[in-house]
XYZ file of N, CA and C in Angstrom:
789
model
N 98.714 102.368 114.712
C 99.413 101.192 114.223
C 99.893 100.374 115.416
N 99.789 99.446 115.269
C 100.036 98.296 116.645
C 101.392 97.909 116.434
N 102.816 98.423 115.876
C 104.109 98.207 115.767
C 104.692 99.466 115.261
N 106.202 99.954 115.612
C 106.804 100.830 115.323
C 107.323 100.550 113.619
N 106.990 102.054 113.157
C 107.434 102.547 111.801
C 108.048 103.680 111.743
N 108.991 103.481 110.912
C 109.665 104.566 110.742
C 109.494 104.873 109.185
N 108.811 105.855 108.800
C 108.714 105.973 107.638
C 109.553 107.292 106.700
N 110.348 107.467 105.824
C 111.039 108.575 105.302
C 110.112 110.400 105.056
N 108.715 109.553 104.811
C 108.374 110.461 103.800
C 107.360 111.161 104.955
N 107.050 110.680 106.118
C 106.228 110.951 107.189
C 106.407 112.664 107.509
N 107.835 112.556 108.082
C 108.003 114.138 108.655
C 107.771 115.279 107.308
N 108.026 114.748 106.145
C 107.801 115.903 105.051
C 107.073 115.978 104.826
N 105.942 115.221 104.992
C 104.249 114.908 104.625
C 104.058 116.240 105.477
N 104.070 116.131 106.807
C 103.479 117.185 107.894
C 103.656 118.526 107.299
N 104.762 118.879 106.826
C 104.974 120.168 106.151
C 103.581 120.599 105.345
N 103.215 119.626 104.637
C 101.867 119.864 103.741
C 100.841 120.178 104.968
N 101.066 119.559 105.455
C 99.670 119.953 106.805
C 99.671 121.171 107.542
N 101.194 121.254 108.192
C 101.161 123.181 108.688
C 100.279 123.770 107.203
N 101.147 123.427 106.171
C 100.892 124.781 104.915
C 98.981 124.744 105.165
N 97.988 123.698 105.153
C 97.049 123.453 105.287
C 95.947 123.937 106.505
N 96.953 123.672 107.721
C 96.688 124.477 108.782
C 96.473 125.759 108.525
N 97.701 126.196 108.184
C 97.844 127.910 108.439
C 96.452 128.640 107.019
N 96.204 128.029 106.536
C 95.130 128.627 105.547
C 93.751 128.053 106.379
N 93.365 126.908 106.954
C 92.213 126.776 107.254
C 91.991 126.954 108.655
N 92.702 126.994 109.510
C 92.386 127.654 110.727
C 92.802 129.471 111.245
N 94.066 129.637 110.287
C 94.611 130.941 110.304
C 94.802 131.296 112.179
N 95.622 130.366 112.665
C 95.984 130.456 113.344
C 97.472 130.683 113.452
N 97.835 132.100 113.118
C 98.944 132.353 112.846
C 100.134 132.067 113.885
N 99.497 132.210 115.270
C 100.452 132.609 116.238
C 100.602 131.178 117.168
N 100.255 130.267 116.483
C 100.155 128.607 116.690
C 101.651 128.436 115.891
N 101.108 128.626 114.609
C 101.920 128.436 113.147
C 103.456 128.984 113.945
N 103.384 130.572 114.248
C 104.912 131.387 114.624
C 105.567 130.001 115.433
N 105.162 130.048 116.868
C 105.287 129.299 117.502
C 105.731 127.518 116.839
N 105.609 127.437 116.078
C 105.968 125.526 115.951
C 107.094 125.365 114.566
N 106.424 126.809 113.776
C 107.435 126.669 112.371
C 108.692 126.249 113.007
N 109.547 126.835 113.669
C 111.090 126.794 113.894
C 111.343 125.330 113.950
N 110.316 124.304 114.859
C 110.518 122.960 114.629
C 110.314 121.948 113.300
N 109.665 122.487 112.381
C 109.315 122.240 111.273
C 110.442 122.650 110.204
N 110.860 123.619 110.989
C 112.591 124.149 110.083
C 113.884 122.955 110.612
N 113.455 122.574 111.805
C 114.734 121.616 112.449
C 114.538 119.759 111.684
N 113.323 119.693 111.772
C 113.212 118.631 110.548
C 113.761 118.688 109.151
N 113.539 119.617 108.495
C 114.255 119.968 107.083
C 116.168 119.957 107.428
N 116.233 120.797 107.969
C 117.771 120.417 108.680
C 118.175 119.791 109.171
N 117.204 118.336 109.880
C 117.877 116.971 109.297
C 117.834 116.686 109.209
N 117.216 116.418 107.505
C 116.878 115.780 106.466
C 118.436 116.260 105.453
N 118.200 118.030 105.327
C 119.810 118.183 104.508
C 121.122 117.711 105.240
N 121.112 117.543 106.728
C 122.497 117.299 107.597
C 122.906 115.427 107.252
N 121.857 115.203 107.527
C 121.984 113.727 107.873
C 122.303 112.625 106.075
N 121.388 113.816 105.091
C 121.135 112.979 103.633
C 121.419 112.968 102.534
N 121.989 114.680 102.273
C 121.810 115.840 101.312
C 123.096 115.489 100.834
N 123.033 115.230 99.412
C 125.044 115.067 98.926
C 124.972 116.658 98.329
N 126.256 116.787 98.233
C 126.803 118.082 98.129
C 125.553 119.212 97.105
N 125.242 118.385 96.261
C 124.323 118.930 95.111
C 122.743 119.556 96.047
N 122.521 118.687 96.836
C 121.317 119.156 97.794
C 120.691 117.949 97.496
N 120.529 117.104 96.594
C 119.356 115.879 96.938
C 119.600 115.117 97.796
N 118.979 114.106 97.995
C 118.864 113.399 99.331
C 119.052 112.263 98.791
N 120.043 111.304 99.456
C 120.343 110.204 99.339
C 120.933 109.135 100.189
N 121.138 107.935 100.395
C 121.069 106.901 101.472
C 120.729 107.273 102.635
N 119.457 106.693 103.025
C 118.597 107.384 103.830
C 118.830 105.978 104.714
N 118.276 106.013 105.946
C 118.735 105.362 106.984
C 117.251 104.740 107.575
N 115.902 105.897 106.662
C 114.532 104.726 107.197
C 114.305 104.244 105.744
N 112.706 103.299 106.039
C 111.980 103.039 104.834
C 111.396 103.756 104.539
N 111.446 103.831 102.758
C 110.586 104.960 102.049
C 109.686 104.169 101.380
N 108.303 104.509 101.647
C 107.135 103.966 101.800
C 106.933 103.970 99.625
N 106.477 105.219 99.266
C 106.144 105.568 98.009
C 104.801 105.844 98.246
N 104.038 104.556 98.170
C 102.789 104.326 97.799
C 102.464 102.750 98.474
N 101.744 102.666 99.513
C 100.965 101.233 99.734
C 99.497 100.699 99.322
N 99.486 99.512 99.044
C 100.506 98.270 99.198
C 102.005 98.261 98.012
N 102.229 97.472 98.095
C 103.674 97.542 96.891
C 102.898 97.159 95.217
N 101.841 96.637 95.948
C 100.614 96.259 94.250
C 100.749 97.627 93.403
N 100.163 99.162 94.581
C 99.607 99.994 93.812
C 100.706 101.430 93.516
N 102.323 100.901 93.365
C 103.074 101.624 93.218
C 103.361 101.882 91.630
N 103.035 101.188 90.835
C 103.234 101.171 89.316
C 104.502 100.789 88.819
N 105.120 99.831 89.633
C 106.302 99.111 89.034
C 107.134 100.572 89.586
N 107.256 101.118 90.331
C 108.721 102.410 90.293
C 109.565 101.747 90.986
N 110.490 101.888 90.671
C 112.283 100.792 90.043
C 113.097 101.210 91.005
N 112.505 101.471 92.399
C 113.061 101.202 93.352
C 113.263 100.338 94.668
N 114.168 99.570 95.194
C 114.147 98.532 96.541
C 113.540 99.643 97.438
N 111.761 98.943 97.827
C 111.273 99.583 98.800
C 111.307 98.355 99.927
N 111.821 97.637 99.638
C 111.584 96.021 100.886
C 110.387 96.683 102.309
N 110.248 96.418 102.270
C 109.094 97.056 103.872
C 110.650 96.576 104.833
N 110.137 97.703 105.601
C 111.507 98.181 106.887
C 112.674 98.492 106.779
N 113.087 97.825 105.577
C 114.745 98.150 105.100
C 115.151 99.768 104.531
N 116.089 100.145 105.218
C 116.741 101.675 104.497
C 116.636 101.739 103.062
N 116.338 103.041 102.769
C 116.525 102.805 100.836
C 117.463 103.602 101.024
N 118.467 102.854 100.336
C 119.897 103.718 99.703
C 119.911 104.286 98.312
N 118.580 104.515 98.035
C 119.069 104.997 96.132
C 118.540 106.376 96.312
N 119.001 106.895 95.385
C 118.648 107.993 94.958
C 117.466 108.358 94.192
N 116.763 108.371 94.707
C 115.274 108.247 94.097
C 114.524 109.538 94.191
N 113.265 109.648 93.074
C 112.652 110.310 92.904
C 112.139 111.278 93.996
N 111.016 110.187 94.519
C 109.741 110.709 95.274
C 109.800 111.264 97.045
N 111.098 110.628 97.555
C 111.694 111.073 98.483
C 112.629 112.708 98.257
N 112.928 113.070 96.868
C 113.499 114.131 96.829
C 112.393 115.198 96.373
N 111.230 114.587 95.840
C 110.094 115.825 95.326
C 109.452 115.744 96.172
N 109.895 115.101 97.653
C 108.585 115.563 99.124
C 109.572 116.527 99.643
N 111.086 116.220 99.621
C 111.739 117.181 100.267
C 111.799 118.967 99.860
N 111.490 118.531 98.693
C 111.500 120.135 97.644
C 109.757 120.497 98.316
N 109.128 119.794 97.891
C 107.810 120.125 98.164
C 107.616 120.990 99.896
N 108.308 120.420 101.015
C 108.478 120.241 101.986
C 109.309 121.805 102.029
N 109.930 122.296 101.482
C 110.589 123.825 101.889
C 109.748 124.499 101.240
N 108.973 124.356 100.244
C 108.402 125.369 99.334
C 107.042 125.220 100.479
N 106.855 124.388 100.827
C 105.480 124.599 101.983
C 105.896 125.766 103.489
N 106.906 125.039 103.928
C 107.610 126.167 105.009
C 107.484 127.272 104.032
N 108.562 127.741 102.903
C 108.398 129.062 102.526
C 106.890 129.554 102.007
N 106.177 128.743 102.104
C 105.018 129.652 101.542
C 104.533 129.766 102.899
N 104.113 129.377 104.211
C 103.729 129.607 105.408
C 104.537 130.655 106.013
N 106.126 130.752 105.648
C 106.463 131.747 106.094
C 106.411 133.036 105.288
N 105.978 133.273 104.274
C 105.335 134.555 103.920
C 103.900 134.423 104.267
N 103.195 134.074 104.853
C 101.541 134.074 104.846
C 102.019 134.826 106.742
N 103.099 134.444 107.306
C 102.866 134.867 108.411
C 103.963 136.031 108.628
N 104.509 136.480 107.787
C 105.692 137.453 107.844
C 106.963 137.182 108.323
N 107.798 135.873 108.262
C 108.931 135.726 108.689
C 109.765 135.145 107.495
N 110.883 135.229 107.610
C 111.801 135.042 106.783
C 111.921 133.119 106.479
N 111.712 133.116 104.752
C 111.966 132.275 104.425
C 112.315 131.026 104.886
N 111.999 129.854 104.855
C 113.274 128.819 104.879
C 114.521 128.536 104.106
N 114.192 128.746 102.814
C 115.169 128.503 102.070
C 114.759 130.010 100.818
N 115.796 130.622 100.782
C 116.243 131.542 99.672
C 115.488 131.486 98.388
N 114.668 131.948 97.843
C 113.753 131.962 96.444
C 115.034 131.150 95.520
N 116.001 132.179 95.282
C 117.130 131.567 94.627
C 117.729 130.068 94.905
N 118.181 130.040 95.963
C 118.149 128.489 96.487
C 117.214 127.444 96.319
N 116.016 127.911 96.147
C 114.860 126.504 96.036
C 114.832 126.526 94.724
N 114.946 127.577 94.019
C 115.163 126.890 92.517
C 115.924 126.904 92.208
N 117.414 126.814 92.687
C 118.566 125.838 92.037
C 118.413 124.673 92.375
N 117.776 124.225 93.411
C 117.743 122.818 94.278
C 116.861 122.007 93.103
N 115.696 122.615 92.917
C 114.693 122.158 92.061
C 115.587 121.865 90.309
N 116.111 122.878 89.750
C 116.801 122.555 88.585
C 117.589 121.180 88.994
N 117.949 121.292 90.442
C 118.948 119.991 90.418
C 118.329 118.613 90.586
N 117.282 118.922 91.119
C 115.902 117.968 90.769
C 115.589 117.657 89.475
N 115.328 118.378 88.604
C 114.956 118.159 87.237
C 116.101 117.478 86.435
N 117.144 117.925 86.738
C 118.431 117.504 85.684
C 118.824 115.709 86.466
N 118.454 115.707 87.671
C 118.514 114.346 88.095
C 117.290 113.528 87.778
N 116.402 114.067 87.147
C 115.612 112.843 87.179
C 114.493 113.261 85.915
N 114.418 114.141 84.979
C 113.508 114.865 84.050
C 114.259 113.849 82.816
N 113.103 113.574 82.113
C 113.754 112.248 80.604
C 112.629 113.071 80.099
N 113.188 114.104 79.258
C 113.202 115.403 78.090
C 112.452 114.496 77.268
N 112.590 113.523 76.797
C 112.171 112.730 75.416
C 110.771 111.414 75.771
N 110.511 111.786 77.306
C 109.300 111.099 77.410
C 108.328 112.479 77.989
N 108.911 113.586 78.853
C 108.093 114.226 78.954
C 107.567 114.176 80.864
N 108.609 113.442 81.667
C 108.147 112.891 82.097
C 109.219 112.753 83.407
N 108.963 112.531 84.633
C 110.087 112.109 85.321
C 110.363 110.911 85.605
N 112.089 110.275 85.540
C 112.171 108.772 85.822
C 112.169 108.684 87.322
N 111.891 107.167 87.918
C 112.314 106.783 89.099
C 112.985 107.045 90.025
N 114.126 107.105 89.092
C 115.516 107.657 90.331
C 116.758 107.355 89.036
N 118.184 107.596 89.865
C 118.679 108.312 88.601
C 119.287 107.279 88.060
N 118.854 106.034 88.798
C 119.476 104.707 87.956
C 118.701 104.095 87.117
N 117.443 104.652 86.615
C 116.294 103.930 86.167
C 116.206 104.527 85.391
N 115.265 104.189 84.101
C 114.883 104.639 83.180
C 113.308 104.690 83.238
N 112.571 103.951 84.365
C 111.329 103.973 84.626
C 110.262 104.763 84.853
N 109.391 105.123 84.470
C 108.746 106.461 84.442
C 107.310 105.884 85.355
N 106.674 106.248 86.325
C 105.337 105.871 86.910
C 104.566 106.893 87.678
N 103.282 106.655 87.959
C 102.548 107.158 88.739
C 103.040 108.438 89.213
N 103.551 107.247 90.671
C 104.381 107.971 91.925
C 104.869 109.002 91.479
N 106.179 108.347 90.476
C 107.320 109.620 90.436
C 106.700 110.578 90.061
N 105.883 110.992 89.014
C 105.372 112.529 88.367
C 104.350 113.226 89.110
N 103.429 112.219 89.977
C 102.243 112.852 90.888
C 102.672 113.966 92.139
N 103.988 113.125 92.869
C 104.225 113.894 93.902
C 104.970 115.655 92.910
N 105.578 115.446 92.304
C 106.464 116.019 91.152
C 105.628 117.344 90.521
N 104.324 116.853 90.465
C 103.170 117.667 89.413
C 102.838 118.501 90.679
N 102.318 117.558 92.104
C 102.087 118.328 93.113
C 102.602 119.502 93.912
N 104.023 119.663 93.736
C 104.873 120.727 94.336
C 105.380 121.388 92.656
N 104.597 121.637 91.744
C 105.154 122.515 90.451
C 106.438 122.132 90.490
N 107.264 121.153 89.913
C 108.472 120.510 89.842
C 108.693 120.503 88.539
N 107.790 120.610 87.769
C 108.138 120.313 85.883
C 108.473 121.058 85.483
N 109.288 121.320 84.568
C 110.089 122.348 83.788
C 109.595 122.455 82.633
N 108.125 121.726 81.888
C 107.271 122.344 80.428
C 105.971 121.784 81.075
N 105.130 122.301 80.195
C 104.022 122.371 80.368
C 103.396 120.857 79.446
N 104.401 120.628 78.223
C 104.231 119.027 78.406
C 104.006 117.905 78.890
N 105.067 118.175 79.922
C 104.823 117.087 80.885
C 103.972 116.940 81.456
N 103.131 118.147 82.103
C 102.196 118.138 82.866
C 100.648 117.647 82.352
N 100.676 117.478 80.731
C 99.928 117.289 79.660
C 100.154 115.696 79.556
N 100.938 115.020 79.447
C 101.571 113.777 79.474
C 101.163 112.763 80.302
N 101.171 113.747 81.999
C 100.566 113.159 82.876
C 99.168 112.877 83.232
N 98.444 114.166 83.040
C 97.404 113.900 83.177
C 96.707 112.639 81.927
N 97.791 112.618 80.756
C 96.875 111.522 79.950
C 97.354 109.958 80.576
N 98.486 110.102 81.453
C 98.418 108.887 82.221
C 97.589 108.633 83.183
N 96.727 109.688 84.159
C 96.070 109.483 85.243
C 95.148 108.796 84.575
N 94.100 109.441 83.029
C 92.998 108.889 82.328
C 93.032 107.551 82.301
N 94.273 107.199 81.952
C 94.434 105.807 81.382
C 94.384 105.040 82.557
N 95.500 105.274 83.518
C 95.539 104.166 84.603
C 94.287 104.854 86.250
N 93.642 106.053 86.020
C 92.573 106.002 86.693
C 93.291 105.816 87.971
N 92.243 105.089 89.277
C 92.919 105.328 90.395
C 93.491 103.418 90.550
N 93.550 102.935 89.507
C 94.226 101.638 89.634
C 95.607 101.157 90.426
N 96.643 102.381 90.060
C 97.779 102.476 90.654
C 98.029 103.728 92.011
N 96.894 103.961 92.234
C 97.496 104.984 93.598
C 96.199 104.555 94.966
N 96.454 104.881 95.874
C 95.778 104.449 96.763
C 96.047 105.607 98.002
N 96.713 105.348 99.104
C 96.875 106.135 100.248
C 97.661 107.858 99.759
N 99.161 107.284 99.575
C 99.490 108.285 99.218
C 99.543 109.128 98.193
N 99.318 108.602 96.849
C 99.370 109.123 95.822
C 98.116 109.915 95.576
N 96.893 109.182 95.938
C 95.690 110.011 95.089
C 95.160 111.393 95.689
N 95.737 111.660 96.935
C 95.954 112.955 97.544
C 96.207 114.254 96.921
N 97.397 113.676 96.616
C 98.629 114.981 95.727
C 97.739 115.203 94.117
N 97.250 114.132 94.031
C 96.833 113.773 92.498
C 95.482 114.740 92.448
N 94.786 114.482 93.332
C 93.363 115.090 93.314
C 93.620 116.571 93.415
N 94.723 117.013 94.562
C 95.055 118.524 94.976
C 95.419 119.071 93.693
N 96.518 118.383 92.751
C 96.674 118.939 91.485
C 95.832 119.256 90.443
N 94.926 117.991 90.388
C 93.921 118.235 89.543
C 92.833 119.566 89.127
N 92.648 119.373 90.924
C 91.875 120.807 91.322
C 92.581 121.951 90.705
N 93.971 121.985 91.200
C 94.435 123.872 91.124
C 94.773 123.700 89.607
N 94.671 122.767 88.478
C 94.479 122.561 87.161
C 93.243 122.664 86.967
N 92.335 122.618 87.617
C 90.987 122.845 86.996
C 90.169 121.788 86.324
N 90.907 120.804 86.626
C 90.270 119.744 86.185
C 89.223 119.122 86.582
N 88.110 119.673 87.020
C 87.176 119.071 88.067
C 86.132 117.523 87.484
N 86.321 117.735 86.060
C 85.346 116.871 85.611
C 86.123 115.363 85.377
N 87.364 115.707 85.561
C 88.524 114.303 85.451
C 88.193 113.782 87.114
N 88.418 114.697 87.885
C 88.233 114.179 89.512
C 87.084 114.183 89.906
N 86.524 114.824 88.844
C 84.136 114.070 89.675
C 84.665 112.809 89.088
N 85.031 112.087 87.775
C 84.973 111.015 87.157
C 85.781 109.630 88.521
N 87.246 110.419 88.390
C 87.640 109.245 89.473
C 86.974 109.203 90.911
N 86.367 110.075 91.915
C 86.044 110.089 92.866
C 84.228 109.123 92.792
N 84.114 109.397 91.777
C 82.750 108.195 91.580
C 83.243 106.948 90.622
N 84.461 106.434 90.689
C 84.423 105.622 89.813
C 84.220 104.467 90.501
N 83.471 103.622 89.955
C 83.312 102.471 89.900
C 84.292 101.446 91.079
N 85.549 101.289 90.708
C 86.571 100.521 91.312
C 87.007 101.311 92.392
N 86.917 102.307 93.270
C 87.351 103.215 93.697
C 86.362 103.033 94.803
N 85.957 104.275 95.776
C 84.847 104.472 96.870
C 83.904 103.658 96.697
N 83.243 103.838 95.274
C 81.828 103.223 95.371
C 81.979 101.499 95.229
N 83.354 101.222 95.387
C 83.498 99.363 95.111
C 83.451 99.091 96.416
N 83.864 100.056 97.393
C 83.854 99.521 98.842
C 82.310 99.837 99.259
N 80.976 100.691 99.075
C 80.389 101.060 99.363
C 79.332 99.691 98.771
N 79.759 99.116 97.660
C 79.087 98.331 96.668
C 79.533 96.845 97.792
N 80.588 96.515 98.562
C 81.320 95.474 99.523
C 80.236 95.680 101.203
N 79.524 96.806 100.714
C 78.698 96.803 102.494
C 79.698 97.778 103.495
N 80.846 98.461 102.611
C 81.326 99.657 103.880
C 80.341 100.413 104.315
N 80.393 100.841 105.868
C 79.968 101.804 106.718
C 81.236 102.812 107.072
N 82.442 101.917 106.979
C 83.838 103.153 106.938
C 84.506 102.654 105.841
N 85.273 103.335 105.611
C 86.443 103.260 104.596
C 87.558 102.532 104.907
N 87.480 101.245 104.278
C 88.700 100.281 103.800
C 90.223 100.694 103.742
N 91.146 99.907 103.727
C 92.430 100.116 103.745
C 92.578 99.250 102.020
N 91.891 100.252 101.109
C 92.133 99.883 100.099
C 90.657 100.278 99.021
N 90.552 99.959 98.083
C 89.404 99.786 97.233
C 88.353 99.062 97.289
N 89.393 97.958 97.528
C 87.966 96.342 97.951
C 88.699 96.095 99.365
N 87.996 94.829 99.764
C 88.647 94.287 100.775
C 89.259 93.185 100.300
N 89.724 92.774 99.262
C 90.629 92.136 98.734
C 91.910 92.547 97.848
N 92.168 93.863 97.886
C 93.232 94.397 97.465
C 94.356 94.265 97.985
N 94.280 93.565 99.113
C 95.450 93.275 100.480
C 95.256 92.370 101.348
N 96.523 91.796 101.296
C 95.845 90.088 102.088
C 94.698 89.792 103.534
N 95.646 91.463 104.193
C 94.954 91.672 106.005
C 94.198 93.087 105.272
N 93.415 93.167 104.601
C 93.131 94.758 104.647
C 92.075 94.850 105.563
N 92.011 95.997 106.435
C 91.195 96.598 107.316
C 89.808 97.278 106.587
N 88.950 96.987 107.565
C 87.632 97.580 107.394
C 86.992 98.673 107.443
N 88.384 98.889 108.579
C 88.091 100.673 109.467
C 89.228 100.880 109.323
N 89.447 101.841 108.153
C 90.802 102.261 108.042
C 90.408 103.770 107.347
N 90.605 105.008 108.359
C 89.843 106.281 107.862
C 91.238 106.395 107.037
N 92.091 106.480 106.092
C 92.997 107.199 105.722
C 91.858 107.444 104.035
N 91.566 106.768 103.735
C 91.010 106.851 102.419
C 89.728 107.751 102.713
N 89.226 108.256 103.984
C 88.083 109.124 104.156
C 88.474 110.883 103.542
N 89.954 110.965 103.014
C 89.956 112.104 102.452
C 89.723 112.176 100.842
N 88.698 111.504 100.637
C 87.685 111.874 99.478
C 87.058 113.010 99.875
N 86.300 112.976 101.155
C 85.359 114.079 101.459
C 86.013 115.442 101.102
N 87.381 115.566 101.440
C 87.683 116.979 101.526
C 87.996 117.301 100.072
N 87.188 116.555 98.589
C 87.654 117.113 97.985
C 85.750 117.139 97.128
N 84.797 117.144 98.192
C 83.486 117.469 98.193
C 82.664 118.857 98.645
N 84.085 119.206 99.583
C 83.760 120.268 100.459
C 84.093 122.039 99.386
N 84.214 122.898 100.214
C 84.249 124.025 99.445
C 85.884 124.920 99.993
N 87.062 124.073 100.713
C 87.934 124.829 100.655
C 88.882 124.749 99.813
N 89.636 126.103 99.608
C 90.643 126.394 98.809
C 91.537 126.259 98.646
N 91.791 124.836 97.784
C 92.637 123.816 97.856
C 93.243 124.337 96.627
N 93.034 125.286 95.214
C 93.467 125.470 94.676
C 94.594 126.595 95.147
N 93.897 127.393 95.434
C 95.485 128.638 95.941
C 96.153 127.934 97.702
N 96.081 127.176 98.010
C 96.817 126.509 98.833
C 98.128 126.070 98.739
N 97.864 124.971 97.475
C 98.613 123.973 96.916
C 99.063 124.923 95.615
N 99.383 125.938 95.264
C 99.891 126.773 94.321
C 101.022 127.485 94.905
N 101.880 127.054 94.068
C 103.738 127.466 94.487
C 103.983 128.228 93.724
């Protein structure tokens, strides 16, 4: 990137990547070695954010969601590009949950003690659910001032086993059908595809990974790389050579993305 960003959701993202690391290279004694710094990020994330309950709130960078702001699905939060988000929102608290349950699952794959207490991550998580679970849609809202239900909020949510019925998780997937990969782009269709998989859904994600509006619209535009988007008109400056959308492939390949991404 040719300018400084500070993004919220960046350092918890990486957590997904050790957990990813440590299964596809099994380089354990890499993993020993770096976890402890990967534990000092989470600690301050709870020092700096965490109200008494454990969620995270008025945060001091920008929380991205999903780019551009087109393909967020209306979620009912001030993301202004650069400005702090002060709300209490969803998708910043189901990367942070997601984000210890990745440390704790790396730290049993390598024999060291927990990050956070079995007991502790699921009180944190109930306190997740009771802040943001709307029982009568099935579904998680925005954040806890909203009544808004989208994409974002339930994808990252579905991705770290965050739901408390098996409804919801039924609910969602009949939203992915409907809105397809219309509303997710960089960050969302990641988590979305990883879920799909360890659901078994393979014939929903052959469908979106060849759909029409998706890879093959940029391939159908004369790409040789992958776009910063679908078309090259999805975004006023969108880039031509923008590999972030090249992780389609890894969901062509043959690793085990289902017991990976299983909490």
């Amino acid at each position: 990137c040719s300018f400084m960003q500070e993004i919220a959701e960046y350092p918890l993202i990486m957590c997904t990547t050790l957990l990813e690391y440590c299964y596809l290279a099994q380089d354990y004694d890499f993993v020993r070695k770096r976890l402890a710094a990967f534990a000092d990020v989470l600690d301050f994330y709870r020092e700096q954010y965490a109200e008494p309950n454990g969620l995270l709130n008025n945060l001091d960078k920008w929380c991205v969601v999903e780019w551009p702001a087109s393909m967020r699905d209306g979620y009912d939060v001030d993301l202004t590009e650069g400005r702090p988000c002060l709300s209490k929102h969803n998708v910043i608290n189901a990367y942070y949950l997601g984000a210890i349950k990745c440390l704790n699952k790396v730290a049993g794959m390598i024999g060291v003690k927990p990050y956070l207490a079995p007991e502790q991550t699921q009180n944190l998580q109930q306190t997740f659910v009771q802040a943001f679970y709307a029982p009568e849609q099935h579904l998680f809202r925005d954040s806890v001032s909203s009544d808004h239900v989208s994409l974002p909020g339930n994808v990252i949510a579905w991705w770290f086993e965050l739901f408390p019925e098996r409804a919801g998780v039924e609910r969602l997937k009949q939203m992915i059908r409907e809105k397809r990969l219309s509303q997710s782009l960089f960050f969302i269709t990641f988590p979305m595809f990883c879920a799909l998989s360890r659901e078994g859904e393979d014939e929903l994600m052959h469908a979106l990974l060849t759909d029409e509006n998706a890879w093959l619209k940029m391939l159908a535009q004369g790409a040789t790389r992958t776009f910063e988007g679908w078309s090259k008109d999805l975004k006023r400056n969108a880039s031509l050579f923008h590999l972030t959308l090249s992780y389609g492939a890894a969901f062509l390949t043959d690793w085990d993305i289902r017991e990976i991404f299983r909490f």
